[in-house]
Amino acid sequence: MKLALISKPFLIVLGWLFISLGVIGIFLPLMPTTIFFILAAWCFSKSSDKFYNWLINHPRFGKLVRDYHERRGMRVRSKAIAVTMMILTISLSAIFFTQNIFVRIILFFIAASVSIYIISLNSIKEDASG
């Protein structure tokens, strides 16, 4: 589907859906947060300057989204927290909440793949201004 065929109102609704999922991810350990804000930023960048600017200037999430969206990277501290929390929560889930070896393998594969991706992103110095 070409981007021109996707309406701005649809992208705005989709952006807010991603914001909602990101907020839920703050409270649910297995649900990602940052990726949903990054997806929302993409939707808003194609549909609403107002919402895009609100998100990238948000006091809590703006820096993470800006770093990824504009600089294609993450701060070292954010990488460490993201990888640590993901490995911890997925490992605990695999060990305590499933006995199925196939599911465990899939969970560990996901954790390893996403960890490699996060680690491979550009590392932005902590003191770098966004």
Short mmCIF file of C-alpha atoms in Angstrom, two decimals:
data_model
loop_
_atom_site.label_atom_id
_atom_site.label_comp_id
_atom_site.label_asym_id
_atom_site.label_seq_id
_atom_site.Cartn_x
_atom_site.Cartn_y
_atom_site.Cartn_z
CA MET A 1 0.00 0.00 0.00
CA LYS A 2 1.44 3.33 -0.99
CA LEU A 3 1.75 6.00 1.69
CA ALA A 4 -0.27 8.42 -0.45
CA LEU A 5 -3.24 6.09 -0.09
CA ILE A 6 -3.14 6.27 3.70
CA SER A 7 -5.18 9.19 4.97
CA LYS A 8 -3.90 11.65 7.52
CA PRO A 9 -6.80 10.98 9.93
CA PHE A 10 -5.99 7.26 9.80
CA LEU A 11 -2.33 7.96 10.62
CA ILE A 12 -3.34 10.25 13.48
CA VAL A 13 -5.61 7.57 14.95
CA LEU A 14 -2.87 4.97 14.47
CA GLY A 15 -0.37 7.31 16.14
CA TRP A 16 -2.62 7.70 19.17
CA LEU A 17 -3.13 3.93 19.27
CA PHE A 18 0.65 3.53 19.44
CA ILE A 19 0.85 6.20 22.18
CA SER A 20 -1.78 4.25 24.15
CA LEU A 21 0.13 0.99 23.73
CA GLY A 22 3.33 2.74 24.80
CA VAL A 23 1.68 4.04 27.96
CA ILE A 24 0.34 0.55 28.72
CA GLY A 25 3.88 -0.74 28.21
CA ILE A 26 5.07 1.48 31.04
CA PHE A 27 3.02 -0.61 33.45
CA LEU A 28 3.21 -4.07 31.85
CA PRO A 29 6.70 -5.54 31.98
CA LEU A 30 6.50 -7.64 28.81
CA MET A 31 5.02 -4.86 26.70
CA PRO A 32 7.54 -2.61 24.95
CA THR A 33 7.25 1.13 25.38
CA THR A 34 9.79 3.02 23.30
CA ILE A 35 9.02 1.24 20.02
CA PHE A 36 5.38 2.32 20.23
CA PHE A 37 6.41 5.94 20.74
CA ILE A 38 8.78 5.65 17.77
CA LEU A 39 5.96 4.25 15.62
CA ALA A 40 3.66 7.03 16.81
CA ALA A 41 6.30 9.60 15.86
CA TRP A 42 6.48 8.15 12.36
CA CYS A 43 2.69 8.28 12.00
CA PHE A 44 2.56 11.85 13.30
CA SER A 45 5.48 12.93 11.10
CA LYS A 46 3.38 11.93 8.07
CA SER A 47 0.09 13.36 9.33
CA SER A 48 0.30 16.06 12.02
CA ASP A 49 3.11 18.50 12.78
CA LYS A 50 1.28 19.45 15.98
CA PHE A 51 1.24 15.91 17.39
CA TYR A 52 4.73 15.12 16.11
CA ASN A 53 6.17 18.20 17.82
CA TRP A 54 4.25 17.40 21.00
CA LEU A 55 5.71 13.89 21.07
CA ILE A 56 9.33 14.74 20.28
CA ASN A 57 9.24 17.58 22.82
CA HIS A 58 7.50 15.52 25.51
CA PRO A 59 9.45 15.86 28.78
CA ARG A 60 9.42 12.12 29.47
CA PHE A 61 9.61 10.40 26.05
CA GLY A 62 10.72 13.11 23.67
CA LYS A 63 14.44 12.55 24.06
CA LEU A 64 14.18 8.81 23.35
CA VAL A 65 12.00 9.35 20.31
CA ARG A 66 14.11 12.23 18.99
CA ASP A 67 17.33 10.27 19.39
CA TYR A 68 15.96 7.34 17.42
CA HIS A 69 13.91 9.22 14.85
CA GLU A 70 16.37 11.99 14.06
CA ARG A 71 19.74 10.51 15.00
CA ARG A 72 19.09 6.79 14.49
CA GLY A 73 20.48 5.88 17.87
CA MET A 74 19.96 5.51 21.61
CA ARG A 75 21.80 6.78 24.62
CA VAL A 76 24.05 4.16 26.23
CA ARG A 77 22.09 4.24 29.49
CA SER A 78 18.79 3.72 27.62
CA LYS A 79 20.30 0.78 25.73
CA ALA A 80 21.49 -0.82 28.95
CA ILE A 81 18.12 -0.39 30.67
CA ALA A 82 16.17 -1.64 27.64
CA VAL A 83 18.29 -4.75 27.11
CA THR A 84 18.48 -5.59 30.82
CA MET A 85 14.74 -5.22 31.41
CA MET A 86 13.85 -7.14 28.27
CA ILE A 87 16.16 -10.06 29.06
CA LEU A 88 15.00 -10.12 32.67
CA THR A 89 11.27 -10.08 31.91
CA ILE A 90 11.44 -12.48 28.98
CA SER A 91 13.66 -14.89 30.93
CA LEU A 92 11.33 -14.84 33.93
CA SER A 93 8.36 -15.40 31.63
CA ALA A 94 10.07 -18.27 29.82
CA ILE A 95 11.12 -19.94 33.05
CA PHE A 96 8.01 -19.47 35.19
CA PHE A 97 5.07 -19.08 32.82
CA THR A 98 5.56 -21.73 30.16
CA GLN A 99 6.71 -25.30 30.15
CA ASN A 100 6.64 -25.54 26.36
CA ILE A 101 10.22 -25.73 25.09
CA PHE A 102 9.22 -24.35 21.68
CA VAL A 103 7.72 -21.23 23.28
CA ARG A 104 10.81 -20.81 25.44
CA ILE A 105 13.06 -20.99 22.38
CA ILE A 106 10.94 -18.41 20.58
CA LEU A 107 11.01 -16.07 23.59
CA PHE A 108 14.79 -16.33 23.93
CA PHE A 109 15.22 -15.86 20.17
CA ILE A 110 13.11 -12.68 20.33
CA ALA A 111 15.09 -11.39 23.31
CA ALA A 112 18.41 -12.09 21.59
CA SER A 113 17.32 -10.57 18.28
CA VAL A 114 15.95 -7.38 19.78
CA SER A 115 18.98 -7.07 22.07
CA ILE A 116 21.33 -7.35 19.10
CA TYR A 117 19.33 -4.71 17.24
CA ILE A 118 19.35 -2.30 20.20
CA ILE A 119 23.06 -2.80 20.81
CA SER A 120 23.79 -2.24 17.11
CA LEU A 121 22.14 1.19 17.09
CA ASN A 122 24.36 4.26 17.20
CA SER A 123 25.39 5.07 20.75
CA ILE A 124 24.65 8.67 21.63
CA LYS A 125 26.75 10.19 24.37
CA GLU A 126 24.83 10.99 27.53
CA ASP A 127 25.88 14.62 27.49
CA ALA A 128 24.88 15.12 23.85
CA SER A 129 22.07 17.62 23.61
CA GLY A 130 19.00 16.49 21.71
#
